[in-house]
Amino acid sequence: MGKINKKKKAILVVSFGTSHAATRAGTIGAIEKDVAAAYPEYEVRRAFTSQKVIDILAHRDGIRVDNVREAMNRLLEEGFREVIVQPTHIIKGIMNDEMMAVVEGFTDKFVKIEMGQPLLGRTEDYQNVTKAIMDQFTDMENNEALILMGHGTGHQVNAVYTALERQFKQRGHAHVFVGTVEAYPDIEAVMNKIELYDFQKITLMPLMIVAGDHVIHDMAGEEDDSWKNLLAGAGYEVTCILKGLGEIQAIRDIFLDHIAAARLKPGDDRRLYQAPVKKASSVI
C-alpha cells in the first residue's frame, strides 16, 4: 500500500479470519469494501486475530495478513496519526479482549485511537441483528424452525446468545433458536427445545460472519454428529444455509454505524451512518 500515506488516518478492520477464499471475499472483504466506500478519507487495513488462519494463508496460499500487533506497528511506521479499530467479531469475547489489550498498548503512540463495537456490542444491536436476519426469511412456514449456530465461548459474555434468542422471541419469532458449537446452549439443548413444538422442517444458518470450518463441518458436514445429521436423524427435514452473516448488507451496515459511533464525541451533532433504504430480500 506504499509508505507514508497522505491520508494519515486509517480504519483497521479486525476479523477472526478464515482460510476459505470464497467466504472471505463475500464477507470480510465485503465489509472492508463497504467501510472504504463509506469513509473515503480513511485508508482501510485488515488484521486477523486467529494466528492459525494467518499461518495457513501464508504457508498454503502465500497470502500475508497481519495480526493486530503487526497491523498497528505497520500503521505507526507508515506515519498514520489516527486509527479507528473496528472488529467484525460477533461478541465481546476472548478474541475481542485480546485485540483490545494489544491496541491499548499503542494508545500513547498515536494522536488518536478509537474503538468500534463488535456486532452485538450495544443494546440496540440485538434488535438490528434480529431484523437483519428475519428480513431474509419472509416466507417461513408454521411447521418450520430456524436454528442459528454461533461459536460459543468460555467467556462470561456467552450469555449474549441466550439474550439474542430472547430478542427473537420478544419480536414475535417463536420459531427461532440460537445454539453454539463450543458452549451452552449446545445442539442437544436446542433439540430439547424444539421437541416441544410440532416442527417438521429445520433451517440451519450460521450466526457467524463467515461460513468457515465450523459451518462446513460442524453445521452441515457429513459426520454423524454434525447438526444437520443429528436433526435429520431425529426426523426433521433439514436445509443448510452456507453463508455467513457478512453477506447480509444490513449486518455490514451495523459495522458502519459502529464506526460512526466511535467517531462521535460528547456534544458532537454528526449523524451516525445512514444506510440507504433497500427492499427486503428473500432467503440468502
PDB file of C-alpha atoms in Angstrom:
ATOM      1  CA  MET A   1       0.000   0.000   0.000  1.00  0.00           C
ATOM      2  CA  GLY A   2       3.013   2.297  -0.004  1.00  0.00           C
ATOM      3  CA  LYS A   3       4.775   4.320   2.665  1.00  0.00           C
ATOM      4  CA  ILE A   4       3.582   7.461   4.446  1.00  0.00           C
ATOM      5  CA  ASN A   5       0.011   7.591   3.189  1.00  0.00           C
ATOM      6  CA  LYS A   6      -1.184  11.168   2.826  1.00  0.00           C
ATOM      7  CA  LYS A   7      -4.500  10.423   4.490  1.00  0.00           C
ATOM      8  CA  LYS A   8      -2.781   9.873   7.866  1.00  0.00           C
ATOM      9  CA  LYS A   9      -5.998   8.256   9.111  1.00  0.00           C
ATOM     10  CA  ALA A  10      -6.799   4.542   8.972  1.00  0.00           C
ATOM     11  CA  ILE A  11      -9.593   2.157   9.843  1.00  0.00           C
ATOM     12  CA  LEU A  12      -8.245  -1.220  10.899  1.00  0.00           C
ATOM     13  CA  VAL A  13     -10.896  -3.883  10.318  1.00  0.00           C
ATOM     14  CA  VAL A  14     -10.125  -6.757  12.668  1.00  0.00           C
ATOM     15  CA  SER A  15     -11.646 -10.171  11.932  1.00  0.00           C
ATOM     16  CA  PHE A  16     -11.126 -13.650  13.319  1.00  0.00           C
ATOM     17  CA  GLY A  17     -10.261 -14.664   9.768  1.00  0.00           C
ATOM     18  CA  THR A  18     -10.874 -17.679   7.558  1.00  0.00           C
ATOM     19  CA  SER A  19      -8.770 -19.803   5.234  1.00  0.00           C
ATOM     20  CA  HIS A  20     -11.696 -20.258   2.812  1.00  0.00           C
ATOM     21  CA  ALA A  21     -11.247 -17.788  -0.036  1.00  0.00           C
ATOM     22  CA  ALA A  22     -14.825 -17.582  -1.314  1.00  0.00           C
ATOM     23  CA  THR A  23     -16.458 -16.819   2.018  1.00  0.00           C
ATOM     24  CA  ARG A  24     -13.572 -14.488   2.934  1.00  0.00           C
ATOM     25  CA  ALA A  25     -14.235 -12.355  -0.138  1.00  0.00           C
ATOM     26  CA  GLY A  26     -18.012 -12.348   0.309  1.00  0.00           C
ATOM     27  CA  THR A  27     -17.936 -11.458   3.997  1.00  0.00           C
ATOM     28  CA  ILE A  28     -14.764  -9.907   5.412  1.00  0.00           C
ATOM     29  CA  GLY A  29     -13.836  -8.483   2.018  1.00  0.00           C
ATOM     30  CA  ALA A  30     -17.347  -7.101   1.533  1.00  0.00           C
ATOM     31  CA  ILE A  31     -17.272  -5.421   4.956  1.00  0.00           C
ATOM     32  CA  GLU A  32     -13.918  -3.817   4.170  1.00  0.00           C
ATOM     33  CA  LYS A  33     -15.164  -2.557   0.794  1.00  0.00           C
ATOM     34  CA  ASP A  34     -18.241  -1.026   2.417  1.00  0.00           C
ATOM     35  CA  VAL A  35     -16.062   0.670   5.024  1.00  0.00           C
ATOM     36  CA  ALA A  36     -13.784   2.087   2.342  1.00  0.00           C
ATOM     37  CA  ALA A  37     -16.765   3.425   0.375  1.00  0.00           C
ATOM     38  CA  ALA A  38     -18.422   4.959   3.449  1.00  0.00           C
ATOM     39  CA  TYR A  39     -15.227   6.533   4.804  1.00  0.00           C
ATOM     40  CA  PRO A  40     -13.087   7.579   1.814  1.00  0.00           C
ATOM     41  CA  GLU A  41     -10.980   9.910   3.964  1.00  0.00           C
ATOM     42  CA  TYR A  42      -9.558   6.857   5.747  1.00  0.00           C
ATOM     43  CA  GLU A  43      -7.308   4.091   4.496  1.00  0.00           C
ATOM     44  CA  VAL A  44      -8.771   0.684   5.317  1.00  0.00           C
ATOM     45  CA  ARG A  45      -6.449  -2.052   6.566  1.00  0.00           C
ATOM     46  CA  ARG A  46      -7.012  -5.696   7.518  1.00  0.00           C
ATOM     47  CA  ALA A  47      -5.929  -7.729  10.541  1.00  0.00           C
ATOM     48  CA  PHE A  48      -6.899 -11.215  11.740  1.00  0.00           C
ATOM     49  CA  THR A  49      -6.969 -12.395  15.347  1.00  0.00           C
ATOM     50  CA  SER A  50      -6.507 -16.080  14.516  1.00  0.00           C
ATOM     51  CA  GLN A  51      -2.795 -16.780  14.162  1.00  0.00           C
ATOM     52  CA  LYS A  52      -3.690 -20.266  12.929  1.00  0.00           C
ATOM     53  CA  VAL A  53      -5.596 -18.792   9.976  1.00  0.00           C
ATOM     54  CA  ILE A  54      -2.789 -16.297   9.317  1.00  0.00           C
ATOM     55  CA  ASP A  55      -0.229 -19.117   9.215  1.00  0.00           C
ATOM     56  CA  ILE A  56      -2.354 -21.298   6.921  1.00  0.00           C
ATOM     57  CA  LEU A  57      -2.808 -18.462   4.439  1.00  0.00           C
ATOM     58  CA  ALA A  58       0.914 -17.688   4.489  1.00  0.00           C
ATOM     59  CA  HIS A  59       2.146 -21.256   4.058  1.00  0.00           C
ATOM     60  CA  ARG A  60      -0.574 -22.625   1.791  1.00  0.00           C
ATOM     61  CA  ASP A  61      -1.526 -19.632  -0.346  1.00  0.00           C
ATOM     62  CA  GLY A  62       1.338 -17.180   0.020  1.00  0.00           C
ATOM     63  CA  ILE A  63      -1.092 -14.557   1.375  1.00  0.00           C
ATOM     64  CA  ARG A  64       0.231 -12.168   4.031  1.00  0.00           C
ATOM     65  CA  VAL A  65      -2.253 -10.986   6.659  1.00  0.00           C
ATOM     66  CA  ASP A  66      -1.123  -9.055   9.732  1.00  0.00           C
ATOM     67  CA  ASN A  67      -2.177  -9.896  13.233  1.00  0.00           C
ATOM     68  CA  VAL A  68      -3.343  -6.914  15.295  1.00  0.00           C
ATOM     69  CA  ARG A  69       0.063  -6.036  16.712  1.00  0.00           C
ATOM     70  CA  GLU A  70       1.718  -6.244  13.308  1.00  0.00           C
ATOM     71  CA  ALA A  71      -1.003  -4.098  11.736  1.00  0.00           C
ATOM     72  CA  MET A  72      -0.726  -1.418  14.423  1.00  0.00           C
ATOM     73  CA  ASN A  73       3.071  -1.362  14.125  1.00  0.00           C
ATOM     74  CA  ARG A  74       2.807  -1.061  10.350  1.00  0.00           C
ATOM     75  CA  LEU A  75       0.441   1.910  10.643  1.00  0.00           C
ATOM     76  CA  LEU A  76       2.810   3.534  13.116  1.00  0.00           C
ATOM     77  CA  GLU A  77       5.811   3.003  10.860  1.00  0.00           C
ATOM     78  CA  GLU A  78       3.958   4.447   7.875  1.00  0.00           C
ATOM     79  CA  GLY A  79       3.156   7.677   9.663  1.00  0.00           C
ATOM     80  CA  PHE A  80      -0.548   7.295  10.400  1.00  0.00           C
ATOM     81  CA  ARG A  81      -1.716   9.517  13.244  1.00  0.00           C
ATOM     82  CA  GLU A  82      -5.328   8.465  13.803  1.00  0.00           C
ATOM     83  CA  VAL A  83      -6.720   4.922  13.849  1.00  0.00           C
ATOM     84  CA  ILE A  84     -10.202   3.509  14.271  1.00  0.00           C
ATOM     85  CA  VAL A  85     -10.154  -0.176  15.164  1.00  0.00           C
ATOM     86  CA  GLN A  86     -13.369  -1.907  14.081  1.00  0.00           C
ATOM     87  CA  PRO A  87     -13.763  -5.593  14.946  1.00  0.00           C
ATOM     88  CA  THR A  88     -16.071  -7.854  12.980  1.00  0.00           C
ATOM     89  CA  HIS A  89     -16.379 -10.194  15.967  1.00  0.00           C
ATOM     90  CA  ILE A  90     -19.898 -11.169  16.998  1.00  0.00           C
ATOM     91  CA  ILE A  91     -19.428 -10.638  20.746  1.00  0.00           C
ATOM     92  CA  LYS A  92     -17.013  -9.127  23.268  1.00  0.00           C
ATOM     93  CA  GLY A  93     -15.404 -12.489  23.875  1.00  0.00           C
ATOM     94  CA  ILE A  94     -11.857 -13.749  24.332  1.00  0.00           C
ATOM     95  CA  MET A  95     -10.602 -12.705  20.895  1.00  0.00           C
ATOM     96  CA  ASN A  96     -12.085  -9.251  21.278  1.00  0.00           C
ATOM     97  CA  ASP A  97     -10.482  -8.877  24.728  1.00  0.00           C
ATOM     98  CA  GLU A  98      -7.107  -9.931  23.339  1.00  0.00           C
ATOM     99  CA  MET A  99      -7.466  -7.432  20.486  1.00  0.00           C
ATOM    100  CA  MET A 100      -8.316  -4.670  22.956  1.00  0.00           C
ATOM    101  CA  ALA A 101      -5.274  -5.489  25.084  1.00  0.00           C
ATOM    102  CA  VAL A 102      -2.945  -5.194  22.094  1.00  0.00           C
ATOM    103  CA  VAL A 103      -4.486  -1.928  20.900  1.00  0.00           C
ATOM    104  CA  GLU A 104      -4.288  -0.410  24.388  1.00  0.00           C
ATOM    105  CA  GLY A 105      -0.521  -0.846  24.193  1.00  0.00           C
ATOM    106  CA  PHE A 106      -0.460   1.692  21.357  1.00  0.00           C
ATOM    107  CA  THR A 107      -2.548   4.433  22.965  1.00  0.00           C
ATOM    108  CA  ASP A 108       0.477   6.661  23.611  1.00  0.00           C
ATOM    109  CA  LYS A 109       1.934   6.136  20.134  1.00  0.00           C
ATOM    110  CA  PHE A 110      -0.857   7.655  18.021  1.00  0.00           C
ATOM    111  CA  VAL A 111      -2.578  11.015  18.233  1.00  0.00           C
ATOM    112  CA  LYS A 112      -5.937   9.239  18.428  1.00  0.00           C
ATOM    113  CA  ILE A 113      -7.179   5.657  18.630  1.00  0.00           C
ATOM    114  CA  GLU A 114     -10.913   4.961  18.633  1.00  0.00           C
ATOM    115  CA  MET A 115     -12.605   1.600  19.110  1.00  0.00           C
ATOM    116  CA  GLY A 116     -15.723   0.323  17.382  1.00  0.00           C
ATOM    117  CA  GLN A 117     -18.048  -2.242  18.955  1.00  0.00           C
ATOM    118  CA  PRO A 118     -18.429  -5.866  17.796  1.00  0.00           C
ATOM    119  CA  LEU A 119     -21.694  -6.875  16.143  1.00  0.00           C
ATOM    120  CA  LEU A 120     -23.563  -7.407  19.428  1.00  0.00           C
ATOM    121  CA  GLY A 121     -21.810  -4.706  21.399  1.00  0.00           C
ATOM    122  CA  ARG A 122     -24.690  -2.310  22.121  1.00  0.00           C
ATOM    123  CA  THR A 123     -28.248  -2.764  23.341  1.00  0.00           C
ATOM    124  CA  GLU A 124     -29.787  -1.654  20.039  1.00  0.00           C
ATOM    125  CA  ASP A 125     -27.650  -4.166  18.139  1.00  0.00           C
ATOM    126  CA  TYR A 126     -29.835  -7.054  19.283  1.00  0.00           C
ATOM    127  CA  GLN A 127     -32.899  -5.544  17.647  1.00  0.00           C
ATOM    128  CA  ASN A 128     -30.987  -4.600  14.495  1.00  0.00           C
ATOM    129  CA  VAL A 129     -29.397  -8.033  14.112  1.00  0.00           C
ATOM    130  CA  THR A 130     -32.735  -9.740  14.692  1.00  0.00           C
ATOM    131  CA  LYS A 131     -34.363  -7.645  11.978  1.00  0.00           C
ATOM    132  CA  ALA A 132     -31.471  -8.134   9.551  1.00  0.00           C
ATOM    133  CA  ILE A 133     -31.730 -11.905   9.889  1.00  0.00           C
ATOM    134  CA  MET A 134     -35.519 -12.163   9.777  1.00  0.00           C
ATOM    135  CA  ASP A 135     -35.667  -9.983   6.667  1.00  0.00           C
ATOM    136  CA  GLN A 136     -34.016 -12.955   4.945  1.00  0.00           C
ATOM    137  CA  PHE A 137     -36.896 -15.234   5.965  1.00  0.00           C
ATOM    138  CA  THR A 138     -40.160 -13.615   4.955  1.00  0.00           C
ATOM    139  CA  ASP A 139     -41.992 -16.795   3.956  1.00  0.00           C
ATOM    140  CA  MET A 140     -41.237 -19.379   6.632  1.00  0.00           C
ATOM    141  CA  GLU A 141     -43.951 -21.972   7.189  1.00  0.00           C
ATOM    142  CA  ASN A 142     -45.658 -22.646  10.505  1.00  0.00           C
ATOM    143  CA  ASN A 143     -44.025 -26.056  10.764  1.00  0.00           C
ATOM    144  CA  GLU A 144     -40.511 -24.692  10.140  1.00  0.00           C
ATOM    145  CA  ALA A 145     -37.889 -23.590  12.685  1.00  0.00           C
ATOM    146  CA  LEU A 146     -34.751 -21.533  12.158  1.00  0.00           C
ATOM    147  CA  ILE A 147     -31.701 -22.550  14.198  1.00  0.00           C
ATOM    148  CA  LEU A 148     -28.755 -20.164  14.283  1.00  0.00           C
ATOM    149  CA  MET A 149     -25.358 -21.692  15.037  1.00  0.00           C
ATOM    150  CA  GLY A 150     -22.992 -19.430  16.979  1.00  0.00           C
ATOM    151  CA  HIS A 151     -19.453 -20.222  18.026  1.00  0.00           C
ATOM    152  CA  GLY A 152     -19.795 -20.010  21.795  1.00  0.00           C
ATOM    153  CA  THR A 153     -17.116 -19.136  24.334  1.00  0.00           C
ATOM    154  CA  GLY A 154     -15.959 -19.898  27.840  1.00  0.00           C
ATOM    155  CA  HIS A 155     -16.024 -16.140  28.452  1.00  0.00           C
ATOM    156  CA  GLN A 156     -18.814 -14.835  30.691  1.00  0.00           C
ATOM    157  CA  VAL A 157     -20.239 -12.891  27.746  1.00  0.00           C
ATOM    158  CA  ASN A 158     -21.521 -16.204  26.329  1.00  0.00           C
ATOM    159  CA  ALA A 159     -24.905 -15.235  27.808  1.00  0.00           C
ATOM    160  CA  VAL A 160     -25.271 -12.993  24.741  1.00  0.00           C
ATOM    161  CA  TYR A 161     -26.531 -15.990  22.747  1.00  0.00           C
ATOM    162  CA  THR A 162     -29.404 -16.644  25.127  1.00  0.00           C
ATOM    163  CA  ALA A 163     -30.193 -12.921  25.191  1.00  0.00           C
ATOM    164  CA  LEU A 164     -30.321 -12.841  21.397  1.00  0.00           C
ATOM    165  CA  GLU A 165     -32.754 -15.770  21.266  1.00  0.00           C
ATOM    166  CA  ARG A 166     -34.920 -13.936  23.789  1.00  0.00           C
ATOM    167  CA  GLN A 167     -34.888 -10.897  21.487  1.00  0.00           C
ATOM    168  CA  PHE A 168     -36.185 -13.033  18.615  1.00  0.00           C
ATOM    169  CA  LYS A 169     -38.974 -14.350  20.823  1.00  0.00           C
ATOM    170  CA  GLN A 170     -39.907 -10.879  22.054  1.00  0.00           C
ATOM    171  CA  ARG A 171     -40.192  -9.687  18.457  1.00  0.00           C
ATOM    172  CA  GLY A 172     -42.658 -12.452  17.631  1.00  0.00           C
ATOM    173  CA  HIS A 173     -40.302 -15.064  16.175  1.00  0.00           C
ATOM    174  CA  ALA A 174     -41.044 -18.019  18.410  1.00  0.00           C
ATOM    175  CA  HIS A 175     -39.651 -20.388  15.782  1.00  0.00           C
ATOM    176  CA  VAL A 176     -36.063 -19.059  16.034  1.00  0.00           C
ATOM    177  CA  PHE A 177     -33.485 -20.738  18.270  1.00  0.00           C
ATOM    178  CA  VAL A 178     -29.832 -19.956  18.955  1.00  0.00           C
ATOM    179  CA  GLY A 179     -27.221 -22.600  19.758  1.00  0.00           C
ATOM    180  CA  THR A 180     -23.434 -22.716  19.930  1.00  0.00           C
ATOM    181  CA  VAL A 181     -20.715 -25.122  18.838  1.00  0.00           C
ATOM    182  CA  GLU A 182     -18.405 -24.778  21.826  1.00  0.00           C
ATOM    183  CA  ALA A 183     -20.568 -23.641  24.738  1.00  0.00           C
ATOM    184  CA  TYR A 184     -24.149 -23.528  26.022  1.00  0.00           C
ATOM    185  CA  PRO A 185     -26.747 -23.787  24.630  1.00  0.00           C
ATOM    186  CA  ASP A 186     -25.338 -26.638  22.539  1.00  0.00           C
ATOM    187  CA  ILE A 187     -27.215 -28.573  19.876  1.00  0.00           C
ATOM    188  CA  GLU A 188     -28.594 -31.019  22.467  1.00  0.00           C
ATOM    189  CA  ALA A 189     -30.138 -28.135  24.426  1.00  0.00           C
ATOM    190  CA  VAL A 190     -31.615 -26.697  21.235  1.00  0.00           C
ATOM    191  CA  MET A 191     -33.080 -30.055  20.191  1.00  0.00           C
ATOM    192  CA  ASN A 192     -34.686 -30.406  23.608  1.00  0.00           C
ATOM    193  CA  LYS A 193     -36.438 -27.089  22.996  1.00  0.00           C
ATOM    194  CA  ILE A 194     -37.699 -27.796  19.502  1.00  0.00           C
ATOM    195  CA  GLU A 195     -39.118 -31.153  20.609  1.00  0.00           C
ATOM    196  CA  LEU A 196     -41.785 -29.157  22.449  1.00  0.00           C
ATOM    197  CA  TYR A 197     -43.155 -27.898  19.115  1.00  0.00           C
ATOM    198  CA  ASP A 198     -44.588 -29.566  16.014  1.00  0.00           C
ATOM    199  CA  PHE A 199     -41.793 -28.553  13.649  1.00  0.00           C
ATOM    200  CA  GLN A 200     -41.177 -30.731  10.626  1.00  0.00           C
ATOM    201  CA  LYS A 201     -38.641 -28.597   8.787  1.00  0.00           C
ATOM    202  CA  ILE A 202     -35.443 -27.056  10.164  1.00  0.00           C
ATOM    203  CA  THR A 203     -33.304 -24.394   8.522  1.00  0.00           C
ATOM    204  CA  LEU A 204     -29.752 -24.113   9.833  1.00  0.00           C
ATOM    205  CA  MET A 205     -27.857 -20.850   9.433  1.00  0.00           C
ATOM    206  CA  PRO A 206     -24.533 -19.692  10.905  1.00  0.00           C
ATOM    207  CA  LEU A 207     -24.543 -16.904  13.462  1.00  0.00           C
ATOM    208  CA  MET A 208     -21.014 -16.172  12.315  1.00  0.00           C
ATOM    209  CA  ILE A 209     -19.587 -13.539   9.999  1.00  0.00           C
ATOM    210  CA  VAL A 210     -18.012 -16.140   7.712  1.00  0.00           C
ATOM    211  CA  ALA A 211     -19.101 -19.629   6.699  1.00  0.00           C
ATOM    212  CA  GLY A 212     -15.828 -21.342   7.586  1.00  0.00           C
ATOM    213  CA  ASP A 213     -14.829 -24.683   9.089  1.00  0.00           C
ATOM    214  CA  HIS A 214     -17.483 -24.709  11.809  1.00  0.00           C
ATOM    215  CA  VAL A 215     -20.224 -24.161   9.244  1.00  0.00           C
ATOM    216  CA  ILE A 216     -18.847 -26.603   6.695  1.00  0.00           C
ATOM    217  CA  HIS A 217     -18.141 -29.390   9.184  1.00  0.00           C
ATOM    218  CA  ASP A 218     -19.994 -28.884  12.480  1.00  0.00           C
ATOM    219  CA  MET A 219     -23.201 -27.496  10.999  1.00  0.00           C
ATOM    220  CA  ALA A 220     -23.534 -29.029   7.548  1.00  0.00           C
ATOM    221  CA  GLY A 221     -20.930 -31.787   7.481  1.00  0.00           C
ATOM    222  CA  GLU A 222     -21.436 -35.452   6.679  1.00  0.00           C
ATOM    223  CA  GLU A 223     -20.170 -36.598  10.074  1.00  0.00           C
ATOM    224  CA  ASP A 224     -22.722 -38.340  12.285  1.00  0.00           C
ATOM    225  CA  ASP A 225     -22.511 -35.597  14.917  1.00  0.00           C
ATOM    226  CA  SER A 226     -22.989 -32.630  12.593  1.00  0.00           C
ATOM    227  CA  TRP A 227     -26.026 -30.528  13.427  1.00  0.00           C
ATOM    228  CA  LYS A 228     -27.552 -31.417  10.069  1.00  0.00           C
ATOM    229  CA  ASN A 229     -27.289 -35.161  10.622  1.00  0.00           C
ATOM    230  CA  LEU A 230     -28.333 -35.051  14.272  1.00  0.00           C
ATOM    231  CA  LEU A 231     -31.505 -33.196  13.307  1.00  0.00           C
ATOM    232  CA  ALA A 232     -32.131 -35.393  10.261  1.00  0.00           C
ATOM    233  CA  GLY A 233     -31.707 -38.460  12.468  1.00  0.00           C
ATOM    234  CA  ALA A 234     -34.403 -37.056  14.742  1.00  0.00           C
ATOM    235  CA  GLY A 235     -36.796 -36.984  11.791  1.00  0.00           C
ATOM    236  CA  TYR A 236     -36.592 -33.369  10.645  1.00  0.00           C
ATOM    237  CA  GLU A 237     -36.248 -32.187   7.051  1.00  0.00           C
ATOM    238  CA  VAL A 238     -33.079 -30.077   7.227  1.00  0.00           C
ATOM    239  CA  THR A 239     -31.901 -27.238   4.992  1.00  0.00           C
ATOM    240  CA  CYS A 240     -28.473 -25.647   5.498  1.00  0.00           C
ATOM    241  CA  ILE A 241     -27.615 -22.082   4.514  1.00  0.00           C
ATOM    242  CA  LEU A 242     -23.860 -21.989   3.890  1.00  0.00           C
ATOM    243  CA  LYS A 243     -23.464 -18.232   4.000  1.00  0.00           C
ATOM    244  CA  GLY A 244     -22.077 -16.052   6.750  1.00  0.00           C
ATOM    245  CA  LEU A 245     -23.744 -13.010   8.265  1.00  0.00           C
ATOM    246  CA  GLY A 246     -21.187 -10.837   6.486  1.00  0.00           C
ATOM    247  CA  GLU A 247     -23.041 -11.472   3.240  1.00  0.00           C
ATOM    248  CA  ILE A 248     -26.088  -9.600   4.547  1.00  0.00           C
ATOM    249  CA  GLN A 249     -25.938  -5.895   3.733  1.00  0.00           C
ATOM    250  CA  ALA A 250     -27.910  -4.907   6.842  1.00  0.00           C
ATOM    251  CA  ILE A 251     -25.339  -6.683   9.019  1.00  0.00           C
ATOM    252  CA  ARG A 252     -22.489  -4.865   7.285  1.00  0.00           C
ATOM    253  CA  ASP A 253     -24.354  -1.592   7.838  1.00  0.00           C
ATOM    254  CA  ILE A 254     -24.274  -2.230  11.595  1.00  0.00           C
ATOM    255  CA  PHE A 255     -20.482  -2.227  11.492  1.00  0.00           C
ATOM    256  CA  LEU A 256     -20.542   1.046   9.553  1.00  0.00           C
ATOM    257  CA  ASP A 257     -22.780   2.502  12.234  1.00  0.00           C
ATOM    258  CA  HIS A 258     -20.348   1.320  14.909  1.00  0.00           C
ATOM    259  CA  ILE A 259     -17.524   3.154  13.169  1.00  0.00           C
ATOM    260  CA  ALA A 260     -19.650   6.292  13.038  1.00  0.00           C
ATOM    261  CA  ALA A 261     -20.423   5.945  16.750  1.00  0.00           C
ATOM    262  CA  ALA A 262     -16.728   5.531  17.545  1.00  0.00           C
ATOM    263  CA  ARG A 263     -16.021   8.855  15.847  1.00  0.00           C
ATOM    264  CA  LEU A 264     -18.642  10.738  17.871  1.00  0.00           C
ATOM    265  CA  LYS A 265     -17.607  12.862  20.814  1.00  0.00           C
ATOM    266  CA  PRO A 266     -19.773  14.387  23.575  1.00  0.00           C
ATOM    267  CA  GLY A 267     -21.789  17.196  22.064  1.00  0.00           C
ATOM    268  CA  ASP A 268     -20.970  16.147  18.518  1.00  0.00           C
ATOM    269  CA  ASP A 269     -24.025  16.537  16.282  1.00  0.00           C
ATOM    270  CA  ARG A 270     -22.736  14.409  13.413  1.00  0.00           C
ATOM    271  CA  ARG A 271     -25.316  11.809  12.433  1.00  0.00           C
ATOM    272  CA  LEU A 272     -24.488   8.138  12.554  1.00  0.00           C
ATOM    273  CA  TYR A 273     -24.070   6.268   9.313  1.00  0.00           C
ATOM    274  CA  GLN A 274     -27.399   6.003   7.494  1.00  0.00           C
ATOM    275  CA  ALA A 275     -27.705   3.035   5.172  1.00  0.00           C
ATOM    276  CA  PRO A 276     -29.733   3.522   2.004  1.00  0.00           C
ATOM    277  CA  VAL A 277     -33.211   2.039   2.156  1.00  0.00           C
ATOM    278  CA  LYS A 278     -33.292  -1.322   0.424  1.00  0.00           C
ATOM    279  CA  LYS A 279     -36.130  -3.678  -0.367  1.00  0.00           C
ATOM    280  CA  ALA A 280     -36.048  -6.720   1.909  1.00  0.00           C
ATOM    281  CA  SER A 281     -34.555  -9.744   0.164  1.00  0.00           C
ATOM    282  CA  SER A 282     -35.686 -13.343   0.328  1.00  0.00           C
ATOM    283  CA  VAL A 283     -33.663 -16.125   1.938  1.00  0.00           C
ATOM    284  CA  ILE A 284     -29.960 -15.547   1.354  1.00  0.00           C
TER     285      ILE A 284
END
